[in-house]
Every structure is written in C-alpha cells, then in structure tokens.
PDB file of C-alpha atoms in Angstrom:
ATOM      1  CA  UNK A   1     -22.754-192.807  14.705  1.00 90.00           C
ATOM      2  CA  UNK A   2     -20.808-189.546  14.756  1.00 91.00           C
ATOM      3  CA  UNK A   3     -23.465-187.698  12.765  1.00 90.00           C
ATOM      4  CA  UNK A   4     -26.164-189.210  14.983  1.00 91.00           C
ATOM      5  CA  UNK A   5     -24.315-188.059  18.101  1.00 93.00           C
ATOM      6  CA  UNK A   6     -24.251-184.568  16.622  1.00 92.00           C
ATOM      7  CA  UNK A   7     -28.019-184.723  16.115  1.00 92.00           C
ATOM      8  CA  UNK A   8     -28.497-185.663  19.779  1.00 93.00           C
ATOM      9  CA  UNK A   9     -26.358-182.689  20.815  1.00 93.00           C
ATOM     10  CA  UNK A  10     -28.291-180.356  18.500  1.00 92.00           C
ATOM     11  CA  UNK A  11     -31.641-181.634  19.761  1.00 93.00           C
ATOM     12  CA  UNK A  12     -30.870-180.056  23.134  1.00 95.00           C
ATOM     13  CA  UNK A  13     -30.091-176.664  21.600  1.00 94.00           C
ATOM     14  CA  UNK A  14     -33.611-175.220  21.624  1.00 94.00           C
ATOM     15  CA  UNK A  15     -34.465-176.233  25.213  1.00 95.00           C
ATOM     16  CA  UNK A  16     -31.049-174.942  26.319  1.00 96.00           C
ATOM     17  CA  UNK A  17     -31.652-171.694  24.445  1.00 96.00           C
ATOM     18  CA  UNK A  18     -34.992-171.250  26.211  1.00 95.00           C
ATOM     19  CA  UNK A  19     -33.204-171.774  29.524  1.00 97.00           C
ATOM     20  CA  UNK A  20     -30.496-169.324  28.472  1.00 96.00           C
ATOM     21  CA  UNK A  21     -33.107-166.692  27.619  1.00 95.00           C
ATOM     22  CA  UNK A  22     -34.182-166.770  31.266  1.00 95.00           C
ATOM     23  CA  UNK A  23     -30.905-165.004  32.115  1.00 96.00           C
ATOM     24  CA  UNK A  24     -29.856-163.228  28.925  1.00 96.00           C
ATOM     25  CA  UNK A  25     -31.381-161.326  26.035  1.00 95.00           C
ATOM     26  CA  UNK A  26     -31.289-162.969  22.588  1.00 95.00           C
ATOM     27  CA  UNK A  27     -28.435-160.828  21.278  1.00 96.00           C
ATOM     28  CA  UNK A  28     -26.232-161.167  24.354  1.00 97.00           C
ATOM     29  CA  UNK A  29     -26.923-164.919  24.577  1.00 96.00           C
ATOM     30  CA  UNK A  30     -25.628-165.461  21.047  1.00 96.00           C
ATOM     31  CA  UNK A  31     -22.604-163.194  21.550  1.00 96.00           C
ATOM     32  CA  UNK A  32     -21.582-164.790  24.856  1.00 97.00           C
ATOM     33  CA  UNK A  33     -22.164-168.386  23.696  1.00 95.00           C
ATOM     34  CA  UNK A  34     -20.021-167.807  20.605  1.00 95.00           C
ATOM     35  CA  UNK A  35     -17.296-166.166  22.675  1.00 96.00           C
ATOM     36  CA  UNK A  36     -17.187-169.039  25.161  1.00 96.00           C
ATOM     37  CA  UNK A  37     -17.209-171.628  22.373  1.00 94.00           C
ATOM     38  CA  UNK A  38     -14.360-169.805  20.619  1.00 95.00           C
ATOM     39  CA  UNK A  39     -12.300-169.831  23.825  1.00 95.00           C
ATOM     40  CA  UNK A  40     -12.846-173.601  24.157  1.00 92.00           C
ATOM     41  CA  UNK A  41     -11.847-174.068  20.529  1.00 92.00           C
ATOM     42  CA  UNK A  42      -8.786-171.866  21.002  1.00 94.00           C
ATOM     43  CA  UNK A  43      -7.556-174.035  23.884  1.00 94.00           C
ATOM     44  CA  UNK A  44      -7.823-177.181  21.743  1.00 91.00           C
ATOM     45  CA  UNK A  45      -6.150-175.540  18.744  1.00 94.00           C
ATOM     46  CA  UNK A  46      -3.260-174.243  20.873  1.00 95.00           C
ATOM     47  CA  UNK A  47      -2.859-177.556  22.722  1.00 94.00           C
ATOM     48  CA  UNK A  48      -2.698-179.398  19.414  1.00 91.00           C
ATOM     49  CA  UNK A  49      -0.371-176.804  17.890  1.00 94.00           C
ATOM     50  CA  UNK A  50      -2.629-176.725  14.857  1.00 93.00           C
ATOM     51  CA  UNK A  51      -1.249-174.570  12.016  1.00 94.00           C
ATOM     52  CA  UNK A  52      -3.387-171.890  10.396  1.00 94.00           C
ATOM     53  CA  UNK A  53      -5.633-173.125   7.563  1.00 94.00           C
ATOM     54  CA  UNK A  54      -4.536-172.521   4.012  1.00 93.00           C
ATOM     55  CA  UNK A  55      -5.662-169.227   2.509  1.00 92.00           C
ATOM     56  CA  UNK A  56      -8.031-170.997   0.121  1.00 93.00           C
ATOM     57  CA  UNK A  57     -10.050-172.394   3.060  1.00 95.00           C
ATOM     58  CA  UNK A  58     -10.833-169.092   4.788  1.00 95.00           C
ATOM     59  CA  UNK A  59     -13.763-168.204   2.527  1.00 95.00           C
ATOM     60  CA  UNK A  60     -15.434-171.513   3.359  1.00 94.00           C
ATOM     61  CA  UNK A  61     -14.729-171.013   7.063  1.00 96.00           C
ATOM     62  CA  UNK A  62     -16.401-167.593   6.825  1.00 96.00           C
ATOM     63  CA  UNK A  63     -19.536-169.270   5.448  1.00 95.00           C
ATOM     64  CA  UNK A  64     -19.490-171.745   8.352  1.00 95.00           C
ATOM     65  CA  UNK A  65     -19.039-168.886  10.820  1.00 95.00           C
ATOM     66  CA  UNK A  66     -21.822-166.796   9.342  1.00 95.00           C
ATOM     67  CA  UNK A  67     -24.219-169.742   9.118  1.00 95.00           C
ATOM     68  CA  UNK A  68     -23.784-171.901  12.205  1.00 93.00           C
ATOM     69  CA  UNK A  69     -21.880-169.663  14.639  1.00 93.00           C
ATOM     70  CA  UNK A  70     -23.824-166.407  14.205  1.00 95.00           C
ATOM     71  CA  UNK A  71     -26.814-166.690  11.852  1.00 95.00           C
ATOM     72  CA  UNK A  72     -28.593-169.808  13.083  1.00 95.00           C
ATOM     73  CA  UNK A  73     -28.155-169.127  16.828  1.00 95.00           C
ATOM     74  CA  UNK A  74     -29.306-165.517  16.482  1.00 95.00           C
ATOM     75  CA  UNK A  75     -32.353-166.177  14.309  1.00 96.00           C
ATOM     76  CA  UNK A  76     -33.522-169.129  16.406  1.00 95.00           C
ATOM     77  CA  UNK A  77     -33.024-167.180  19.645  1.00 95.00           C
ATOM     78  CA  UNK A  78     -35.205-164.381  18.253  1.00 95.00           C
ATOM     79  CA  UNK A  79     -37.802-166.941  17.142  1.00 94.00           C
ATOM     80  CA  UNK A  80     -37.903-168.670  20.538  1.00 94.00           C
ATOM     81  CA  UNK A  81     -39.008-165.443  22.186  1.00 92.00           C
ATOM     82  CA  UNK A  82     -42.451-166.012  20.666  1.00 87.00           C
ATOM     83  CA  UNK A  83     -42.459-169.641  19.437  1.00 87.00           C
ATOM     84  CA  UNK A  84     -42.555-172.727  21.621  1.00 86.00           C
ATOM     85  CA  UNK A  85     -39.631-175.121  21.531  1.00 89.00           C
ATOM     86  CA  UNK A  86     -41.749-177.897  20.065  1.00 81.00           C
ATOM     87  CA  UNK A  87     -43.045-175.661  17.265  1.00 80.00           C
ATOM     88  CA  UNK A  88     -39.554-174.411  16.409  1.00 86.00           C
ATOM     89  CA  UNK A  89     -38.226-177.977  16.419  1.00 82.00           C
ATOM     90  CA  UNK A  90     -40.764-179.065  13.815  1.00 77.00           C
ATOM     91  CA  UNK A  91     -40.035-176.099  11.543  1.00 80.00           C
ATOM     92  CA  UNK A  92     -36.302-176.820  11.703  1.00 81.00           C
ATOM     93  CA  UNK A  93     -37.175-180.331  10.552  1.00 77.00           C
ATOM     94  CA  UNK A  94     -36.918-178.831   7.061  1.00 78.00           C
ATOM     95  CA  UNK A  95     -33.151-178.453   7.546  1.00 83.00           C
ATOM     96  CA  UNK A  96     -32.232-181.849   6.006  1.00 78.00           C
ATOM     97  CA  UNK A  97     -33.930-180.961   2.729  1.00 76.00           C
ATOM     98  CA  UNK A  98     -32.375-177.508   2.535  1.00 82.00           C
ATOM     99  CA  UNK A  99     -28.949-178.938   3.396  1.00 83.00           C
ATOM    100  CA  UNK A 100     -29.255-181.632   0.720  1.00 78.00           C
ATOM    101  CA  UNK A 101     -30.271-179.002  -1.833  1.00 79.00           C
ATOM    102  CA  UNK A 102     -27.313-176.762  -0.931  1.00 84.00           C
ATOM    103  CA  UNK A 103     -24.983-179.757  -1.079  1.00 81.00           C
ATOM    104  CA  UNK A 104     -26.213-180.757  -4.525  1.00 78.00           C
ATOM    105  CA  UNK A 105     -25.593-177.242  -5.808  1.00 77.00           C
ATOM    106  CA  UNK A 106     -22.228-176.845  -4.083  1.00 79.00           C
ATOM    107  CA  UNK A 107     -20.633-180.244  -4.691  1.00 73.00           C
ATOM    108  CA  UNK A 108     -22.283-181.235  -7.960  1.00 75.00           C
ATOM    109  CA  UNK A 109     -23.384-184.597  -6.537  1.00 73.00           C
ATOM    110  CA  UNK A 110     -26.851-185.823  -7.456  1.00 75.00           C
ATOM    111  CA  UNK A 111     -28.657-188.063  -4.942  1.00 77.00           C
ATOM    112  CA  UNK A 112     -30.993-190.699  -6.331  1.00 82.00           C
ATOM    113  CA  UNK A 113     -34.652-190.095  -7.152  1.00 85.00           C
ATOM    114  CA  UNK A 114     -35.691-192.282  -4.209  1.00 86.00           C
ATOM    115  CA  UNK A 115     -33.594-190.124  -1.913  1.00 80.00           C
ATOM    116  CA  UNK A 116     -35.296-186.936  -3.106  1.00 83.00           C
ATOM    117  CA  UNK A 117     -38.793-188.411  -2.916  1.00 87.00           C
ATOM    118  CA  UNK A 118     -38.235-189.465   0.680  1.00 83.00           C
ATOM    119  CA  UNK A 119     -36.564-186.167   1.591  1.00 79.00           C
ATOM    120  CA  UNK A 120     -39.357-184.077   0.079  1.00 85.00           C
ATOM    121  CA  UNK A 121     -41.947-186.301   1.748  1.00 87.00           C
ATOM    122  CA  UNK A 122     -40.324-185.662   5.109  1.00 80.00           C
ATOM    123  CA  UNK A 123     -40.300-181.944   4.422  1.00 81.00           C
ATOM    124  CA  UNK A 124     -43.988-181.978   3.431  1.00 86.00           C
ATOM    125  CA  UNK A 125     -44.863-183.754   6.673  1.00 84.00           C
ATOM    126  CA  UNK A 126     -42.936-181.170   8.673  1.00 78.00           C
ATOM    127  CA  UNK A 127     -44.430-178.216   6.788  1.00 79.00           C
ATOM    128  CA  UNK A 128     -47.963-179.583   7.042  1.00 83.00           C
ATOM    129  CA  UNK A 129     -47.537-180.132  10.769  1.00 79.00           C
ATOM    130  CA  UNK A 130     -46.236-176.575  11.176  1.00 74.00           C
ATOM    131  CA  UNK A 131     -49.110-174.975   9.305  1.00 78.00           C
ATOM    132  CA  UNK A 132     -51.660-177.058  11.180  1.00 79.00           C
ATOM    133  CA  UNK A 133     -50.145-176.030  14.515  1.00 74.00           C
ATOM    134  CA  UNK A 134     -50.094-172.329  13.618  1.00 69.00           C
ATOM    135  CA  UNK A 135     -53.612-172.191  12.191  1.00 71.00           C
ATOM    136  CA  UNK A 136     -52.567-172.109   8.541  1.00 69.00           C
ATOM    137  CA  UNK A 137     -50.504-168.912   8.716  1.00 69.00           C
ATOM    138  CA  UNK A 138     -46.813-168.331   9.332  1.00 71.00           C
ATOM    139  CA  UNK A 139     -45.794-166.093  12.242  1.00 78.00           C
ATOM    140  CA  UNK A 140     -42.816-163.747  12.577  1.00 86.00           C
ATOM    141  CA  UNK A 141     -41.110-166.488  14.557  1.00 86.00           C
ATOM    142  CA  UNK A 142     -41.596-168.863  11.610  1.00 84.00           C
ATOM    143  CA  UNK A 143     -39.926-166.356   9.277  1.00 89.00           C
ATOM    144  CA  UNK A 144     -36.937-166.176  11.621  1.00 94.00           C
ATOM    145  CA  UNK A 145     -36.817-169.975  11.631  1.00 91.00           C
ATOM    146  CA  UNK A 146     -36.966-170.260   7.840  1.00 89.00           C
ATOM    147  CA  UNK A 147     -34.136-167.734   7.586  1.00 94.00           C
ATOM    148  CA  UNK A 148     -32.201-169.829  10.084  1.00 95.00           C
ATOM    149  CA  UNK A 149     -32.718-172.888   7.876  1.00 90.00           C
ATOM    150  CA  UNK A 150     -31.101-171.208   4.879  1.00 93.00           C
ATOM    151  CA  UNK A 151     -28.011-169.888   6.642  1.00 95.00           C
ATOM    152  CA  UNK A 152     -27.522-173.107   8.616  1.00 93.00           C
ATOM    153  CA  UNK A 153     -27.812-175.297   5.511  1.00 91.00           C
ATOM    154  CA  UNK A 154     -25.141-173.202   3.807  1.00 93.00           C
ATOM    155  CA  UNK A 155     -22.895-173.510   6.861  1.00 93.00           C
ATOM    156  CA  UNK A 156     -23.450-177.264   7.140  1.00 88.00           C
ATOM    157  CA  UNK A 157     -22.700-177.804   3.473  1.00 89.00           C
ATOM    158  CA  UNK A 158     -19.495-175.790   3.482  1.00 92.00           C
ATOM    159  CA  UNK A 159     -18.422-177.297   6.797  1.00 88.00           C
ATOM    160  CA  UNK A 160     -19.034-180.804   5.517  1.00 83.00           C
ATOM    161  CA  UNK A 161     -16.913-180.067   2.464  1.00 87.00           C
ATOM    162  CA  UNK A 162     -14.076-178.648   4.564  1.00 91.00           C
ATOM    163  CA  UNK A 163     -14.260-181.617   6.949  1.00 84.00           C
ATOM    164  CA  UNK A 164     -13.050-183.736   4.051  1.00 83.00           C
ATOM    165  CA  UNK A 165      -9.910-181.592   3.922  1.00 89.00           C
ATOM    166  CA  UNK A 166      -9.198-181.069   7.632  1.00 89.00           C
ATOM    167  CA  UNK A 167     -10.470-182.607  10.892  1.00 85.00           C
ATOM    168  CA  UNK A 168     -14.040-181.614  11.744  1.00 79.00           C
ATOM    169  CA  UNK A 169     -13.097-180.055  15.076  1.00 84.00           C
ATOM    170  CA  UNK A 170     -10.653-177.783  13.291  1.00 92.00           C
ATOM    171  CA  UNK A 171     -13.368-176.637  10.900  1.00 91.00           C
ATOM    172  CA  UNK A 172     -15.641-175.412  13.677  1.00 90.00           C
ATOM    173  CA  UNK A 173     -12.643-174.348  15.761  1.00 93.00           C
ATOM    174  CA  UNK A 174     -11.266-171.966  13.134  1.00 96.00           C
ATOM    175  CA  UNK A 175     -14.782-170.714  12.277  1.00 95.00           C
ATOM    176  CA  UNK A 176     -15.255-169.801  15.936  1.00 95.00           C
ATOM    177  CA  UNK A 177     -11.840-168.124  16.138  1.00 96.00           C
ATOM    178  CA  UNK A 178     -12.725-166.136  13.016  1.00 96.00           C
ATOM    179  CA  UNK A 179     -15.770-164.760  14.860  1.00 95.00           C
ATOM    180  CA  UNK A 180     -14.028-164.146  18.189  1.00 96.00           C
ATOM    181  CA  UNK A 181     -13.091-160.445  17.752  1.00 96.00           C
ATOM    182  CA  UNK A 182     -16.611-159.606  16.591  1.00 96.00           C
ATOM    183  CA  UNK A 183     -18.253-161.666  19.325  1.00 96.00           C
ATOM    184  CA  UNK A 184     -16.079-160.129  22.059  1.00 97.00           C
ATOM    185  CA  UNK A 185     -17.149-156.670  20.979  1.00 97.00           C
ATOM    186  CA  UNK A 186     -20.767-157.783  20.629  1.00 96.00           C
ATOM    187  CA  UNK A 187     -20.703-159.311  24.127  1.00 97.00           C
ATOM    188  CA  UNK A 188     -19.493-156.051  25.663  1.00 96.00           C
ATOM    189  CA  UNK A 189     -22.177-154.031  23.875  1.00 97.00           C
ATOM    190  CA  UNK A 190     -25.141-156.372  24.282  1.00 96.00           C
ATOM    191  CA  UNK A 191     -24.470-157.166  27.957  1.00 96.00           C
ATOM    192  CA  UNK A 192     -24.593-153.444  28.661  1.00 95.00           C
ATOM    193  CA  UNK A 193     -27.878-153.012  26.790  1.00 95.00           C
ATOM    194  CA  UNK A 194     -29.822-156.171  27.687  1.00 95.00           C
ATOM    195  CA  UNK A 195     -30.638-156.988  31.325  1.00 92.00           C
ATOM    196  CA  UNK A 196     -28.954-160.043  32.851  1.00 95.00           C
ATOM    197  CA  UNK A 197     -30.702-162.087  35.568  1.00 95.00           C
ATOM    198  CA  UNK A 198     -28.577-165.119  36.345  1.00 95.00           C
ATOM    199  CA  UNK A 199     -30.453-168.329  37.211  1.00 96.00           C
ATOM    200  CA  UNK A 200     -29.350-171.953  37.373  1.00 96.00           C
ATOM    201  CA  UNK A 201     -31.301-172.732  34.203  1.00 96.00           C
ATOM    202  CA  UNK A 202     -29.840-169.719  32.451  1.00 96.00           C
ATOM    203  CA  UNK A 203     -26.237-170.638  33.244  1.00 96.00           C
ATOM    204  CA  UNK A 204     -26.700-174.322  32.328  1.00 96.00           C
ATOM    205  CA  UNK A 205     -28.426-173.340  29.086  1.00 96.00           C
ATOM    206  CA  UNK A 206     -25.614-170.956  28.167  1.00 96.00           C
ATOM    207  CA  UNK A 207     -22.909-173.508  28.906  1.00 96.00           C
ATOM    208  CA  UNK A 208     -24.608-176.212  26.860  1.00 95.00           C
ATOM    209  CA  UNK A 209     -25.232-174.101  23.749  1.00 95.00           C
ATOM    210  CA  UNK A 210     -21.610-172.890  23.944  1.00 93.00           C
ATOM    211  CA  UNK A 211     -19.696-176.101  24.660  1.00 91.00           C
ATOM    212  CA  UNK A 212     -22.236-178.807  23.778  1.00 92.00           C
ATOM    213  CA  UNK A 213     -24.105-177.562  20.715  1.00 90.00           C
ATOM    214  CA  UNK A 214     -21.647-175.128  19.170  1.00 86.00           C
ATOM    215  CA  UNK A 215     -18.323-176.935  19.709  1.00 86.00           C
ATOM    216  CA  UNK A 216     -18.816-180.633  20.501  1.00 89.00           C
ATOM    217  CA  UNK A 217     -21.972-181.084  18.423  1.00 89.00           C
ATOM    218  CA  UNK A 218     -20.503-179.476  15.322  1.00 85.00           C
ATOM    219  CA  UNK A 219     -17.230-181.377  15.757  1.00 84.00           C
ATOM    220  CA  UNK A 220     -18.836-184.823  15.613  1.00 88.00           C
ATOM    221  CA  UNK A 221     -21.378-183.628  13.041  1.00 87.00           C
ATOM    222  CA  UNK A 222     -18.768-182.477  10.540  1.00 83.00           C
ATOM    223  CA  UNK A 223     -16.745-185.658  11.036  1.00 83.00           C
ATOM    224  CA  UNK A 224     -19.878-187.690  10.345  1.00 86.00           C
ATOM    225  CA  UNK A 225     -20.731-185.687   7.225  1.00 81.00           C
ATOM    226  CA  UNK A 226     -17.223-186.150   5.879  1.00 80.00           C
ATOM    227  CA  UNK A 227     -17.524-189.922   6.358  1.00 84.00           C
ATOM    228  CA  UNK A 228     -20.971-190.646   4.878  1.00 85.00           C
ATOM    229  CA  UNK A 229     -21.619-187.610   2.680  1.00 81.00           C
ATOM    230  CA  UNK A 230     -23.590-184.424   3.245  1.00 74.00           C
ATOM    231  CA  UNK A 231     -26.978-185.528   1.787  1.00 73.00           C
ATOM    232  CA  UNK A 232     -27.252-188.730   3.835  1.00 79.00           C
ATOM    233  CA  UNK A 233     -25.954-187.119   7.007  1.00 80.00           C
ATOM    234  CA  UNK A 234     -28.436-184.280   6.630  1.00 72.00           C
ATOM    235  CA  UNK A 235     -31.348-186.718   6.551  1.00 75.00           C
ATOM    236  CA  UNK A 236     -30.398-187.982  10.016  1.00 82.00           C
ATOM    237  CA  UNK A 237     -31.496-184.570  11.222  1.00 77.00           C
ATOM    238  CA  UNK A 238     -35.085-185.533  10.473  1.00 75.00           C
ATOM    239  CA  UNK A 239     -34.847-187.238  13.866  1.00 82.00           C
ATOM    240  CA  UNK A 240     -33.759-184.009  15.569  1.00 84.00           C
ATOM    241  CA  UNK A 241     -37.270-182.503  15.903  1.00 80.00           C
ATOM    242  CA  UNK A 242     -38.506-185.725  17.484  1.00 82.00           C
ATOM    243  CA  UNK A 243     -35.759-185.665  20.086  1.00 89.00           C
ATOM    244  CA  UNK A 244     -36.346-181.978  20.750  1.00 89.00           C
ATOM    245  CA  UNK A 245     -40.038-182.687  21.297  1.00 86.00           C
ATOM    246  CA  UNK A 246     -39.051-185.187  23.977  1.00 89.00           C
ATOM    247  CA  UNK A 247     -36.760-182.641  25.647  1.00 93.00           C
ATOM    248  CA  UNK A 248     -39.437-179.937  25.427  1.00 91.00           C
ATOM    249  CA  UNK A 249     -41.765-182.121  27.487  1.00 91.00           C
ATOM    250  CA  UNK A 250     -39.130-183.478  29.889  1.00 92.00           C
ATOM    251  CA  UNK A 251     -37.203-180.249  30.498  1.00 93.00           C
ATOM    252  CA  UNK A 252     -39.664-177.457  29.771  1.00 93.00           C
ATOM    253  CA  UNK A 253     -43.004-179.076  30.599  1.00 91.00           C
ATOM    254  CA  UNK A 254     -44.541-178.261  27.208  1.00 87.00           C
ATOM    255  CA  UNK A 255     -47.637-180.142  26.029  1.00 83.00           C
ATOM    256  CA  UNK A 256     -47.511-181.867  22.641  1.00 78.00           C
ATOM    257  CA  UNK A 257     -50.397-181.902  20.215  1.00 77.00           C
ATOM    258  CA  UNK A 258     -52.021-185.233  19.183  1.00 80.00           C
ATOM    259  CA  UNK A 259     -50.518-184.818  15.705  1.00 79.00           C
ATOM    260  CA  UNK A 260     -46.942-185.001  17.003  1.00 76.00           C
ATOM    261  CA  UNK A 261     -46.723-188.830  17.244  1.00 76.00           C
ATOM    262  CA  UNK A 262     -48.171-189.186  13.724  1.00 81.00           C
ATOM    263  CA  UNK A 263     -45.587-186.774  12.329  1.00 78.00           C
ATOM    264  CA  UNK A 264     -42.887-188.591  14.280  1.00 74.00           C
ATOM    265  CA  UNK A 265     -43.679-191.966  12.685  1.00 79.00           C
ATOM    266  CA  UNK A 266     -43.860-190.454   9.199  1.00 82.00           C
ATOM    267  CA  UNK A 267     -40.501-188.730   9.624  1.00 77.00           C
ATOM    268  CA  UNK A 268     -38.845-191.909  10.892  1.00 75.00           C
ATOM    269  CA  UNK A 269     -40.050-193.744   7.776  1.00 82.00           C
ATOM    270  CA  UNK A 270     -38.491-191.034   5.611  1.00 80.00           C
ATOM    271  CA  UNK A 271     -35.202-191.386   7.492  1.00 73.00           C
ATOM    272  CA  UNK A 272     -35.155-195.130   6.868  1.00 75.00           C
ATOM    273  CA  UNK A 273     -35.747-194.664   3.141  1.00 81.00           C
ATOM    274  CA  UNK A 274     -33.100-191.960   2.668  1.00 73.00           C
ATOM    275  CA  UNK A 275     -30.476-193.947   4.568  1.00 68.00           C
ATOM    276  CA  UNK A 276     -31.054-197.003   2.375  1.00 72.00           C
ATOM    277  CA  UNK A 277     -31.036-195.089  -0.904  1.00 70.00           C
ATOM    278  CA  UNK A 278     -27.876-194.745  -2.974  1.00 53.00           C
ATOM    279  CA  UNK A 279     -26.525-191.687  -4.756  1.00 49.00           C
TER     280      UNK A 279
END
C-alpha cells in the first residue's frame, strides 16, 4: 500500500511539471522545487532531532540525490518542453524494468524467471507503444526520458537499500539536504536568467512537485520498497503511466490514442504476474 501510494503521487508529477512550466523555465523549476522540498525535509529532520547519517551512508545518499532529486526532474522537465505528458508517461513505463535490473546488480538478488518474463513483456509493450506513437523514431525528448530512466533507477535502487537501514523519509530528507546548497545557488542563477510568469497552475504545479512528488511520494515509496523488496515494488510503477494518462486527460485536456487502452490492459496483466511471482 505504501509503494502504491507513492506511485499515485508520482503519477501526478508530469501534469504538475507541465503546469509548473507555465510559470518557470525547466532549470529554475527543478532548482526551486528541490530547494522547497529540502526546506520541508529540514523542518521534519529538525523537529525529530534526527542525528546525521553514518559516514558510510553518504555515498548512497549522493546517488539518491543525483538520481531522483536532480537528474530525473531536470531531464523530464527538458523532455516535457517538446513531448506530451501522455507520451512521456508511457516512456517512463520502462522504469520498473530498469530499476529491477539495477537492483539485481546492486543487491545480488535474482528474481525468478517468471518475474523477468513478465517485466520484459511490460517493457516491450511500453516501448512498442512509444515507437508507434512517435512514428518509429525516437525524438530528443525521448532521449532525455531514457536518460531520466537510468538515473532514476539508480536513485530508486540505492534509496530502497538505504530505507532498510533508516526510515524512508530520512533517506529522501538527507538526500534533499545534501543538495540544498547547490539548489539554492542554482535557484538564484536560474531565476535571474529564465523569465517567471506566475499563474495559479504554475504555483500549484511547483508546490506539488516539491512537497507531493519529491518529499511525500519518495517517503512512502522508499518505505514500501524496504518492506516488499525493490524488484516487486518497482513493478507497481507499471501502473504509473496509466494513472498519468488519466491525469493528462482530466487536468491537461490531452487526447489519448486508441492504442492506449490496449497498452493499459497489457501492462496491468504484467503487474499481476510480477506481484504473484517469487524471487
């Protein structure tokens, strides 16, 4: 349930980012969202009088920071300047497979053959849908999205491992604090270089990606991964593109292609298989 709640929070990230881009440039949006999220995390860490992590955990926290605090938000924001939310959501549907692969390499665990068959099948469905939607060729936005998949999978894997050693909210909290000096400086520079046109959508989008996606979403996500394991938790994210497609229609007024429901059913089947498989 915790991992699933994280997926729901993440599914709103792309529509919220599109709203945020109405008011901010891609670089300033990422810098400001990370700064705000770090301030929220700092309040919780101070209120809980949480001690500093052990020295051996800082390298892992740096991977989390580089992957999910900076890398993924920046690359997806750049992609969403040219890609639709629905298209980006389908491409990011490959994240469960990349996360499971990173987890297998990092932790040494080996999911079952059934797990991998279902995971790869889900990835093939997502990739086929993406190529069909883009006319058989990958765009610059797709390259940004594939880069985002790699850095996010690394961050998820390392964060899931650390969540077994400390509470999940502390994992993302300390990763955000680690980025705070850099993000404060980046906010000052990017806000002076990129025009800002505040709108209601822009402010709501910024607040959600900062507090909802970056802090709350990652908190429950890492707790869920620590409880059920990284590979199985990652497969729940196969549902994330489907939810984002719903939000893209409801919040952004985008039109879905006829192939979307077919891909949705296929992905749900893959989720069911991976969740029933054993490692």
